[in-house]
mmCIF file of C-alpha atoms and ligand atoms in Angstrom:
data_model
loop_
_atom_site.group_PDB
_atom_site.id
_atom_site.type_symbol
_atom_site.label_atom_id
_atom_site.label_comp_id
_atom_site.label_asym_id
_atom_site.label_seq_id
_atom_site.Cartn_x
_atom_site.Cartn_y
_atom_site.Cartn_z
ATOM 1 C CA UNK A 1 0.000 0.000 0.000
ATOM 2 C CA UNK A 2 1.260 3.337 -0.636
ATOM 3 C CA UNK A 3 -0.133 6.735 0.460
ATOM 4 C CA UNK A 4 -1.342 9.162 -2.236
ATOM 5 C CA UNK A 5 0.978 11.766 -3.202
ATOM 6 C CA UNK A 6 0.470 15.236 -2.070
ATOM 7 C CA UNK A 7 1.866 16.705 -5.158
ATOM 8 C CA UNK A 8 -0.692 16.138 -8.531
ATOM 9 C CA UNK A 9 0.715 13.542 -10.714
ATOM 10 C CA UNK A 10 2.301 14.801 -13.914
ATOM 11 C CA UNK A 11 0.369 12.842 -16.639
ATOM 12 C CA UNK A 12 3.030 12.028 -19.351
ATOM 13 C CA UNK A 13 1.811 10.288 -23.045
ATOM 14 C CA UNK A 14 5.078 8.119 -24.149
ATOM 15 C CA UNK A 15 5.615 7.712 -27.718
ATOM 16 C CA UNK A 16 8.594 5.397 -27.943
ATOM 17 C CA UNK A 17 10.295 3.163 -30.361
ATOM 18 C CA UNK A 18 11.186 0.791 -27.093
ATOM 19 C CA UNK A 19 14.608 0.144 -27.232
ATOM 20 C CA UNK A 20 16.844 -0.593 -24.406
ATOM 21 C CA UNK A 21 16.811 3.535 -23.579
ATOM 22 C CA UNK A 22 13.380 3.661 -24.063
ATOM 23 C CA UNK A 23 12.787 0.798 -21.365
ATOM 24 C CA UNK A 24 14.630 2.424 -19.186
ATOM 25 C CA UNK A 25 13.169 5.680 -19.106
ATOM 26 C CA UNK A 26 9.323 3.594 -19.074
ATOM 27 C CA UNK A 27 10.604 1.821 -16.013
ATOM 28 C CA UNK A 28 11.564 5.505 -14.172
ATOM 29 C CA UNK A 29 8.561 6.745 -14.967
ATOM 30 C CA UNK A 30 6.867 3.883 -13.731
ATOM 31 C CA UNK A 31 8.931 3.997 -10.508
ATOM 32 C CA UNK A 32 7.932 7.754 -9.699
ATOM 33 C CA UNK A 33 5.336 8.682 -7.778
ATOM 34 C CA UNK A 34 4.481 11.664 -8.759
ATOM 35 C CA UNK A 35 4.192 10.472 -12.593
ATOM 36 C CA UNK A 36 1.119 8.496 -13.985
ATOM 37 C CA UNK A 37 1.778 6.924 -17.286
ATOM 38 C CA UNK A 38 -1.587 7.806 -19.233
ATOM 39 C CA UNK A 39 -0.434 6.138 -22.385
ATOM 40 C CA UNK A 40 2.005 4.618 -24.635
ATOM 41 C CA UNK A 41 2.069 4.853 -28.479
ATOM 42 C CA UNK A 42 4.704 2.652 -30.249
ATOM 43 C CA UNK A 43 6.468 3.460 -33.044
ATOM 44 C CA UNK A 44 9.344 1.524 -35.219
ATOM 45 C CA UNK A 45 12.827 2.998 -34.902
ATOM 46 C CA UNK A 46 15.083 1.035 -32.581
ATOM 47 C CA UNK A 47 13.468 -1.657 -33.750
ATOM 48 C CA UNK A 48 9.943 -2.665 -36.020
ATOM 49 C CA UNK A 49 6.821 -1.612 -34.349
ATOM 50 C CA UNK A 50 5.514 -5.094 -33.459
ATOM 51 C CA UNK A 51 8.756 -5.571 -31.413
ATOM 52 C CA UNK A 52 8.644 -2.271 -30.158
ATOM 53 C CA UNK A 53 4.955 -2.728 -28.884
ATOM 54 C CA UNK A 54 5.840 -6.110 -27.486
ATOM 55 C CA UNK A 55 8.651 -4.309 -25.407
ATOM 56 C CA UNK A 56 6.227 -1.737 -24.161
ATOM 57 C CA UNK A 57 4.181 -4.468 -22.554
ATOM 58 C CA UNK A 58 7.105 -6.763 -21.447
ATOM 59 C CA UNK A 59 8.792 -3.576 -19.708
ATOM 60 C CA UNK A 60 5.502 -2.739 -18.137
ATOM 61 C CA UNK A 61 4.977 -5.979 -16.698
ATOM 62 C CA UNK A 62 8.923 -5.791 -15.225
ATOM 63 C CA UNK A 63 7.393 -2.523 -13.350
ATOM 64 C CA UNK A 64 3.883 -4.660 -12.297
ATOM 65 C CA UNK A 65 1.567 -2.473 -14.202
ATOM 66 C CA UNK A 66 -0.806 -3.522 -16.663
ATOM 67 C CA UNK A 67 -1.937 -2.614 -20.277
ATOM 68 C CA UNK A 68 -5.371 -2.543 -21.759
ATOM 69 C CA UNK A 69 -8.589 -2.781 -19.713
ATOM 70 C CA UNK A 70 -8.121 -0.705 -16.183
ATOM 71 C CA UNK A 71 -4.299 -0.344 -17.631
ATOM 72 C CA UNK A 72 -2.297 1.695 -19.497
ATOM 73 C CA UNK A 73 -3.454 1.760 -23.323
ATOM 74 C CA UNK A 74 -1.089 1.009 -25.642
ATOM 75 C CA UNK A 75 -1.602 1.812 -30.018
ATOM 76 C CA UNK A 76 0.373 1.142 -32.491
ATOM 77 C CA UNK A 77 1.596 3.537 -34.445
ATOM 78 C CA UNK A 78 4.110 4.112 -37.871
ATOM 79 C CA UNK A 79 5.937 1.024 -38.986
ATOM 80 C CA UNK A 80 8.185 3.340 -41.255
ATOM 81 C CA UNK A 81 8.969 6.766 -41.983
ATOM 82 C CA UNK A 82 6.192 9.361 -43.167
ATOM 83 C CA UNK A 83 7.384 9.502 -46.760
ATOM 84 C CA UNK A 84 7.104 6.064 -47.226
ATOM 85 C CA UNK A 85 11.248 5.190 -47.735
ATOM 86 C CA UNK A 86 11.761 2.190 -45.524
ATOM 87 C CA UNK A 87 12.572 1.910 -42.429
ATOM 88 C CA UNK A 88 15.923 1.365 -40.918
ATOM 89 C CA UNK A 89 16.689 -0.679 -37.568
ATOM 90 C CA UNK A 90 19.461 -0.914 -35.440
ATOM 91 C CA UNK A 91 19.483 -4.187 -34.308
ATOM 92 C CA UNK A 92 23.558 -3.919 -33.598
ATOM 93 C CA UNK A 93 22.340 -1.495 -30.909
ATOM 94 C CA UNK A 94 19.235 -2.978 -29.341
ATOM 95 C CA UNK A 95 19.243 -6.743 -30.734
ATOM 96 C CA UNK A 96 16.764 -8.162 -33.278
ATOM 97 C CA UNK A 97 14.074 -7.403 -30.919
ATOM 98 C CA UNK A 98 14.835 -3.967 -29.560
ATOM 99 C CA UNK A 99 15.712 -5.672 -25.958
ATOM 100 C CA UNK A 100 19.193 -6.631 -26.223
ATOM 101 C CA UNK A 101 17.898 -10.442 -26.989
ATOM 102 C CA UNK A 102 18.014 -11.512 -23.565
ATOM 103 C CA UNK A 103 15.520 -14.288 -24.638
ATOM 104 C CA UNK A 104 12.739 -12.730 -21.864
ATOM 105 C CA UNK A 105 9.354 -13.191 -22.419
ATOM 106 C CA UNK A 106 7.819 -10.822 -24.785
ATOM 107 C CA UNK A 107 4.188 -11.929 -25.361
ATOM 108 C CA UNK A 108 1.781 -9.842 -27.885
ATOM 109 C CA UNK A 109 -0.014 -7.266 -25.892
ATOM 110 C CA UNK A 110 -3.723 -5.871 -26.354
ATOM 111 C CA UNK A 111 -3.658 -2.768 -28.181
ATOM 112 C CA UNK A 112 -6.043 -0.166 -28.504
ATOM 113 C CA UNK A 113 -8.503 0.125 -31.702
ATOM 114 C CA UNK A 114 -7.047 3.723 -32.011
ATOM 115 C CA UNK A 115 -3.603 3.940 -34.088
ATOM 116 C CA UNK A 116 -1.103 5.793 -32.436
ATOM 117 C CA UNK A 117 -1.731 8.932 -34.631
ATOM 118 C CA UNK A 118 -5.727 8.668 -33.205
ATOM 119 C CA UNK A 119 -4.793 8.263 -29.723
ATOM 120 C CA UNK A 120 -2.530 11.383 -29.608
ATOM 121 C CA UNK A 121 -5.037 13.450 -31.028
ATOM 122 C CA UNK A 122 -8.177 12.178 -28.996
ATOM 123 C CA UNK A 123 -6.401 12.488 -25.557
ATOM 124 C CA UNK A 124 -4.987 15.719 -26.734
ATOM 125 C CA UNK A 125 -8.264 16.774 -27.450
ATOM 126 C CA UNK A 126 -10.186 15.489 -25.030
ATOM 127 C CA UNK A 127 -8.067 16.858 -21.730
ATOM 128 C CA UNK A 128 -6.157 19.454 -23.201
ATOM 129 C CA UNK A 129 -3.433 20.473 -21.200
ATOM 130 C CA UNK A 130 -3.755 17.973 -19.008
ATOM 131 C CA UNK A 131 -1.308 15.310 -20.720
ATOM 132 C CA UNK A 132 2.399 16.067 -21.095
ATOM 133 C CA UNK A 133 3.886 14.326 -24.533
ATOM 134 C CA UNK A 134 7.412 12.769 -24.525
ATOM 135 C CA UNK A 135 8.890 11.615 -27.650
ATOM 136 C CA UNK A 136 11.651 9.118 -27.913
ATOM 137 C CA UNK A 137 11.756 7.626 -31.194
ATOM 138 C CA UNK A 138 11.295 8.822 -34.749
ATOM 139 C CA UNK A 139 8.345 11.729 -34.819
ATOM 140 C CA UNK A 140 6.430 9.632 -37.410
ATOM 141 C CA UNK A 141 3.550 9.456 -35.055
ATOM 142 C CA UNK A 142 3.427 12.876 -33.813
ATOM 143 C CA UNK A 143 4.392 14.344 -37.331
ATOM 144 C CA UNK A 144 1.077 12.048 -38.477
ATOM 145 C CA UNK A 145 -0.856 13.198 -35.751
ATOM 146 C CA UNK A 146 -0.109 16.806 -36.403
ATOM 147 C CA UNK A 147 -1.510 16.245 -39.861
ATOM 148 C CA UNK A 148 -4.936 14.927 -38.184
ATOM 149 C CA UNK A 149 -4.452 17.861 -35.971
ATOM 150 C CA UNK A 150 -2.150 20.751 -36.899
ATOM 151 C CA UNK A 151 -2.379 22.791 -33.044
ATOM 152 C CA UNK A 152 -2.019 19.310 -31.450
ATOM 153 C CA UNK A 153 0.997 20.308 -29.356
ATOM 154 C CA UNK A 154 -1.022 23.084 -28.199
ATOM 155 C CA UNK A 155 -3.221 20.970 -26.649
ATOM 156 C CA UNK A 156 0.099 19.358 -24.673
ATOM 157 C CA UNK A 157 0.983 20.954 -21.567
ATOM 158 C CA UNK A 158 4.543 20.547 -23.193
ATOM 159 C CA UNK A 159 6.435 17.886 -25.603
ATOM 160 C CA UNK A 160 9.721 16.763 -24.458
ATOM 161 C CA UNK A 161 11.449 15.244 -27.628
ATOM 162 C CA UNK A 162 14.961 13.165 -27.323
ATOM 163 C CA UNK A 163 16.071 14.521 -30.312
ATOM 164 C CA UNK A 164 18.436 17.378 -31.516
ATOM 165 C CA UNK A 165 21.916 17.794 -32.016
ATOM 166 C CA UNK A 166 21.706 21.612 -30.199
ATOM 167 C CA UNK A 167 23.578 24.795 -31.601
ATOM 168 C CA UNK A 168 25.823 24.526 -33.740
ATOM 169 C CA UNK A 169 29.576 22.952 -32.651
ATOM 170 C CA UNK A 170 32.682 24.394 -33.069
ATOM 171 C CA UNK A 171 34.155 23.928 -36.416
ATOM 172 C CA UNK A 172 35.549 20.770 -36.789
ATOM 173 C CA UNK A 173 33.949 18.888 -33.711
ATOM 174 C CA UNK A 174 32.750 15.761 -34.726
ATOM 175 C CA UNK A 175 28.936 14.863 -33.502
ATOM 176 C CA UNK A 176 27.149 11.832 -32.465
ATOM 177 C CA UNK A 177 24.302 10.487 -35.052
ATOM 178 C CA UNK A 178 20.972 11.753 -33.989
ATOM 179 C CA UNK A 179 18.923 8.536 -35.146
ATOM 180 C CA UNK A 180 15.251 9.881 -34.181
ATOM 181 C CA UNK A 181 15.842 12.373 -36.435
ATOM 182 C CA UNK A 182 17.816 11.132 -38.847
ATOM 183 C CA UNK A 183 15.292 8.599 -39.218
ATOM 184 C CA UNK A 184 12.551 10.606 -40.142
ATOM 185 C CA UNK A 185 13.888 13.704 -41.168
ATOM 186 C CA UNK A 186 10.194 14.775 -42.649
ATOM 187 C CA UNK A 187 8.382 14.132 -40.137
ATOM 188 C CA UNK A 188 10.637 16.177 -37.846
ATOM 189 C CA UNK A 189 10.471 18.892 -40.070
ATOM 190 C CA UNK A 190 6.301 18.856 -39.437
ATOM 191 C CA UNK A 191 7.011 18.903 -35.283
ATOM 192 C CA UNK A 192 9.494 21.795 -35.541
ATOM 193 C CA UNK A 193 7.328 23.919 -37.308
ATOM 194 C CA UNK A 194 3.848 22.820 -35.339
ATOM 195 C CA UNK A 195 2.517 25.930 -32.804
ATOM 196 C CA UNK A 196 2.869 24.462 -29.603
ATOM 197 C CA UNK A 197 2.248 25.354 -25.787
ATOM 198 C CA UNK A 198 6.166 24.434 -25.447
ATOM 199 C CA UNK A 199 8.495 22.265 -27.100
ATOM 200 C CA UNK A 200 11.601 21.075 -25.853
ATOM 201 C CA UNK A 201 14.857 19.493 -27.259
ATOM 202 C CA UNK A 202 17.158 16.720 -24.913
ATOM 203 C CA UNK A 203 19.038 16.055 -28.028
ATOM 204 C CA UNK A 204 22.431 14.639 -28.108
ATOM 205 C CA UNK A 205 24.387 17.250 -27.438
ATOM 206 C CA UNK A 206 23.161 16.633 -23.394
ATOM 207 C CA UNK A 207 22.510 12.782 -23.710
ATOM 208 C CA UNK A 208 25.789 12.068 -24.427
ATOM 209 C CA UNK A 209 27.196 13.658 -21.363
ATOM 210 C CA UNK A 210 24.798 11.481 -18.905
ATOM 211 C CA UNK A 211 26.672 8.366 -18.405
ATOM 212 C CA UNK A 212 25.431 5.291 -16.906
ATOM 213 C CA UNK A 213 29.039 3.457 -15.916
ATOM 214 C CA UNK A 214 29.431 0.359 -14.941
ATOM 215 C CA UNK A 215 29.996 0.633 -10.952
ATOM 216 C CA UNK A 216 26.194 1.945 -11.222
ATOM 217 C CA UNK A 217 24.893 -1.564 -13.393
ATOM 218 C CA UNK A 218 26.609 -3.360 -10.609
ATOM 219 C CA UNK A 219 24.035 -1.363 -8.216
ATOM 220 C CA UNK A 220 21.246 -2.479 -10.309
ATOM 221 C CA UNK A 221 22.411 -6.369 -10.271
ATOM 222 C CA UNK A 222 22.224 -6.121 -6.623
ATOM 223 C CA UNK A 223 19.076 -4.157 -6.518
ATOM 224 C CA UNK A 224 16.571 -6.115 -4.370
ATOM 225 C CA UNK A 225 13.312 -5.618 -7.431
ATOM 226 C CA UNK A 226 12.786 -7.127 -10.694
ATOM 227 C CA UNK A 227 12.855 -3.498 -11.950
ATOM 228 C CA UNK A 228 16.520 -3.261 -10.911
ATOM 229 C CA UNK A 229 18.137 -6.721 -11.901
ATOM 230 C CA UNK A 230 16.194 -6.234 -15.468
ATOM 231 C CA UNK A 231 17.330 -2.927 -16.145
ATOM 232 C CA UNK A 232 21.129 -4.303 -15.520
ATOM 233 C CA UNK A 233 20.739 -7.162 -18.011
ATOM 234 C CA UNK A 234 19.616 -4.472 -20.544
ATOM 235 C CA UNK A 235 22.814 -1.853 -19.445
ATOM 236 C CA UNK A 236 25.065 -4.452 -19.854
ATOM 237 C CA UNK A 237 23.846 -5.131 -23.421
ATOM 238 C CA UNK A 238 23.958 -1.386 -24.369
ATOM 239 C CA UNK A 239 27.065 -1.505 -22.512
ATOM 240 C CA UNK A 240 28.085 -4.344 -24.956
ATOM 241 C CA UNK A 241 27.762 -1.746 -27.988
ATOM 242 C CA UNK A 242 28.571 1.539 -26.342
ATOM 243 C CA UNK A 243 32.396 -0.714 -25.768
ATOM 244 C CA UNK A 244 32.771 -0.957 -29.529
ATOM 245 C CA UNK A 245 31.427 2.186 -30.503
ATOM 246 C CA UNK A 246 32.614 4.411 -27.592
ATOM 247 C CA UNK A 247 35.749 2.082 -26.411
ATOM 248 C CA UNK A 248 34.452 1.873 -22.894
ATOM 249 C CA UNK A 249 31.775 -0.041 -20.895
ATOM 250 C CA UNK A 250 29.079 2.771 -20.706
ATOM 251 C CA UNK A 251 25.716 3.522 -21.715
ATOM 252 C CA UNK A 252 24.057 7.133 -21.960
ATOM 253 C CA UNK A 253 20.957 7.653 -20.449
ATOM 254 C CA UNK A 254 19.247 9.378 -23.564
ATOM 255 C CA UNK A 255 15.500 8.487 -23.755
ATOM 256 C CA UNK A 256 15.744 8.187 -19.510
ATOM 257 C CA UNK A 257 17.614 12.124 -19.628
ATOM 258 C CA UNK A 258 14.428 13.170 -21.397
ATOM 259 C CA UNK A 259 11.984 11.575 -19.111
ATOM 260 C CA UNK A 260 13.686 13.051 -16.821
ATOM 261 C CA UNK A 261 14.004 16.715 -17.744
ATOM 262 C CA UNK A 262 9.809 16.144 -18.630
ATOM 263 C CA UNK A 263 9.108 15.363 -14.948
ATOM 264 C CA UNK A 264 11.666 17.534 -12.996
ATOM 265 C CA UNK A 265 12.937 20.654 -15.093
ATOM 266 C CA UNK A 266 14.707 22.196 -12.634
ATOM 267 C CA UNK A 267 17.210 19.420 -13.787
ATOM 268 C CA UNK A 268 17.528 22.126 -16.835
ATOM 269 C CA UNK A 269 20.318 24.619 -15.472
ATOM 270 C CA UNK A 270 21.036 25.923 -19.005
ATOM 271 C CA UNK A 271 18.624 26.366 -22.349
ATOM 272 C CA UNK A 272 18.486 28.713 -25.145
ATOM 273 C CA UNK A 273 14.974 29.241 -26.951
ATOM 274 C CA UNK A 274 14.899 29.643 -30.577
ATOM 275 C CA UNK A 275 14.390 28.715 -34.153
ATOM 276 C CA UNK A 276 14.882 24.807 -34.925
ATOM 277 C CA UNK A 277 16.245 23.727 -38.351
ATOM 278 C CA UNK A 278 16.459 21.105 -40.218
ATOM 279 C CA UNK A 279 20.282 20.925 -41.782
ATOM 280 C CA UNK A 280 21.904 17.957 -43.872
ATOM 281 C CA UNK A 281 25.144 16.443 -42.153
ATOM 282 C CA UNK A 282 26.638 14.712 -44.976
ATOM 283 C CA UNK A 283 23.768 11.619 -45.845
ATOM 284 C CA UNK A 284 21.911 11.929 -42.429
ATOM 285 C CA UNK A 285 19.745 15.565 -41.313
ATOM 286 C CA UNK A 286 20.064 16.677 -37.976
ATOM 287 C CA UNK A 287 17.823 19.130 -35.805
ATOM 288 C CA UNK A 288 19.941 22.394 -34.909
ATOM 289 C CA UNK A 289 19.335 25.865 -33.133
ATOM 290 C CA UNK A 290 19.595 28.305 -35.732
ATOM 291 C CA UNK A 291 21.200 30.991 -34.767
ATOM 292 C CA UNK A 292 23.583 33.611 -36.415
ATOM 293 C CA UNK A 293 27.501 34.530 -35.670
ATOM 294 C CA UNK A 294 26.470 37.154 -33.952
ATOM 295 C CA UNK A 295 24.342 34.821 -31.754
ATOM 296 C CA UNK A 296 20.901 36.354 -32.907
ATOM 297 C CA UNK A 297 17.683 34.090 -34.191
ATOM 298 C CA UNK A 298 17.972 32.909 -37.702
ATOM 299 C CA UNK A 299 14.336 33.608 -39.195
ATOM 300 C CA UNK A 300 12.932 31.086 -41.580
ATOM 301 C CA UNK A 301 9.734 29.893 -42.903
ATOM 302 C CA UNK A 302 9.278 26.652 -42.415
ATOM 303 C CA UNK A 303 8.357 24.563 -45.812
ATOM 304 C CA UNK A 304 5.276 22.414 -44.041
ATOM 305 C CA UNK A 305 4.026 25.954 -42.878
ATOM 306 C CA UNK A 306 4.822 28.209 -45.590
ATOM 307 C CA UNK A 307 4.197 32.268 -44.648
ATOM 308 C CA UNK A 308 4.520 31.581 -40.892
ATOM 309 C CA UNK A 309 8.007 31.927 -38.926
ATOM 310 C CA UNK A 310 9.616 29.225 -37.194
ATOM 311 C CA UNK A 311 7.926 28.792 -33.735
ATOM 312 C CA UNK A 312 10.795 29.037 -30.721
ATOM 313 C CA UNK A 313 11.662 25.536 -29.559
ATOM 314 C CA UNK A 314 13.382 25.264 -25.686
ATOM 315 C CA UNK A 315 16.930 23.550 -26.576
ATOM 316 C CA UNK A 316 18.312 21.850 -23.352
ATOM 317 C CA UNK A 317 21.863 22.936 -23.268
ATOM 318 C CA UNK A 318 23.633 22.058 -19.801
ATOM 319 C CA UNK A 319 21.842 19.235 -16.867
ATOM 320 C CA UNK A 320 22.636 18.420 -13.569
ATOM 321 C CA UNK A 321 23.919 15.198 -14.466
ATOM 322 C CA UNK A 322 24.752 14.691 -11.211
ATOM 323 C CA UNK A 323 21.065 14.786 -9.846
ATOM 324 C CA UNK A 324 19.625 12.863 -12.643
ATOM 325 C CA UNK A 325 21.912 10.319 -12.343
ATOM 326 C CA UNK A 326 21.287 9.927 -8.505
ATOM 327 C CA UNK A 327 17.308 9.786 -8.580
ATOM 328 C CA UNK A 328 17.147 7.828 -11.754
ATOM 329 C CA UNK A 329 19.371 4.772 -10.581
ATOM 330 C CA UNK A 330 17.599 4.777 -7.441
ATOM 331 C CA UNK A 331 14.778 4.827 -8.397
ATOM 332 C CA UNK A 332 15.757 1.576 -11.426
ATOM 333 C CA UNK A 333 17.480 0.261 -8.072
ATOM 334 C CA UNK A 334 14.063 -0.050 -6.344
ATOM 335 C CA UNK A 335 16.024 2.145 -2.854
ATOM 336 C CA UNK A 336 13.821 2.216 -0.234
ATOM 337 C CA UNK A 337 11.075 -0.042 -2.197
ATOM 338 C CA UNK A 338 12.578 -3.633 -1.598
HETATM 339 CA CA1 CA B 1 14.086 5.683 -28.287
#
């Protein structure tokens, strides 16, 4: 039995391509109390969308909370990008099934009759301002959901994309690959132009300084819950590509960094708002501030909202790593809940 918070619950709608990130930020918000998870919309990224759904309910089962009926709903959403070009997976990330293929059960989940698109725009519409929207794969969904609805993230009380690459860097500084939006370059365009009550980028320029090392995935194999042990069999898979790609045993929190920042801004300690672009980096598009030498706004039209300037978007700059890092592995470690 627990006691009901004091504090209302912020009501967060996760649209998530569930990867081994993405199940880790699901079980966090699960593990708050002050957060209700008022639904889940799947999408294919890290991995298809049938896998991805399947690892929406198999994480929410890890965290004991149900789907469907008197549980969380869960649609399905975009099995590919909103152009129609195929979709690319990256199964030497995540496994073949988005979970690291740690050979858990991952039985087919009921799903609502609403696609993901539907579901975004009825709850928007229905409570607006009452749901907060968080974003962690590619924006196919929202991008198709904007098209049902075009103020949709107006109806939001904010959208919290991981996505981004930030300003721009220094000449000659070499970036990691922003997937969610490399993915679906079009459909980011259509979310970057939307009005919205506020939108807000944890892209990688902050993800990839929120570490997850290994001393902390020994925590988690000791942790007391289900929730804990689980989420240190998927670390040490990440961990298991983060090695090759990185050279060291680490995994960065980036879907969990923008749960986080959703739930507790104050975690924010540096942002800039302003125009976001779309820009080509070589064959993949990224998702940066525009701003000029001088440091000044870069105006633009955007081309899905021709006549209309480029709505401000909040770019997360600087965290307090420190803080996140402490409340999200305790609360993945289950402290003070064995
Ligand atoms: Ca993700």
């Amino acid at each position: 039995m627990s006691t009901e918070p004091t504090r209302p619950r912020t009501s967060v709608v996760v649209d998530t391509d569930t990867g081994i990130d993405d199940a880790l930020a699901l079980l966090w918000l699960a593990g708050r109390e002050d957060v209700e998870i008022a639904a889940v919309t799947a999408v294919y990224g890290n991995c298809t969308v049938e896998d991805a759904t399947r690892n929406v309910g198999a994480t929410l089962a890890v965290a004991g909370l149900s789907i469907g009926e008197g549980g969380i709903p869960v649609s399905v959403g975009a099995a590919g990008p909103i152009d129609g070009r195929p979709a690319h997976f990256a199964a030497y990330v995540h496994g073949h099934d988005g979970l690291g293929d740690l050979g858990g059960d991952r039985p087919e989940v009921p799903v609502e009759p609403r696609t993901a698109a539907e579901q975004l725009v009825h709850l928007a519409a229905s409570e607006p301002g009452q749901h907060h929207l968080l974003v962690l794969g590619p924006m196919t969904n929202v991008a198709a959901a904007i098209e049902l609805d075009p103020d949709l993230l107006t109806k939001f009380a904010s959208t919290v994309v991981m996505g981004g690459s930030g300003p721009f860097p220094p000449l000659g500084v070499a970036q990691i690959v922003d997937a969610n939006i490399a993915n679906d370059a079009a459909a980011a365009r259509i979310v970057f132009a939307a009005p919205r009550t506020l939108l807000v980028t944890v892209g990688v320029n902050v993800g990839a300084g929120a570490i997850v090392d290994e001393a902390a995935v020994e925590r988690l194999h000791a942790s007391p819950t289900a929730v804990g042990r689980f989420s240190a069999q998927l670390l040490e898979s990440y961990m298991d590509f983060y090695q090759q790609v990185w050279g060291r045993r680490v995994s960065p929190a980036w879907d969990g960094l923008a749960a986080a920042l959703l739930v507790v801004p104050g975690w924010i300690t540096r942002s800039e708002d302003g125009p976001v672009g779309l820009v080509p980096d070589g064959e993949r598009w990224r998702a940066h501030l525009l701003r000029t030498a001088e440091g000044g706004p870069v105006p633009f039209e955007p081309a899905t909202r021709p006549g209309q300037p480029a709505p401000d978007t909040r770019v997360v700059l600087e965290v307090d790593v420190e803080a996140f890092l402490a409340d999200f592995l305790g609360v993945l470690a289950g402290d003070g809940r064995a």
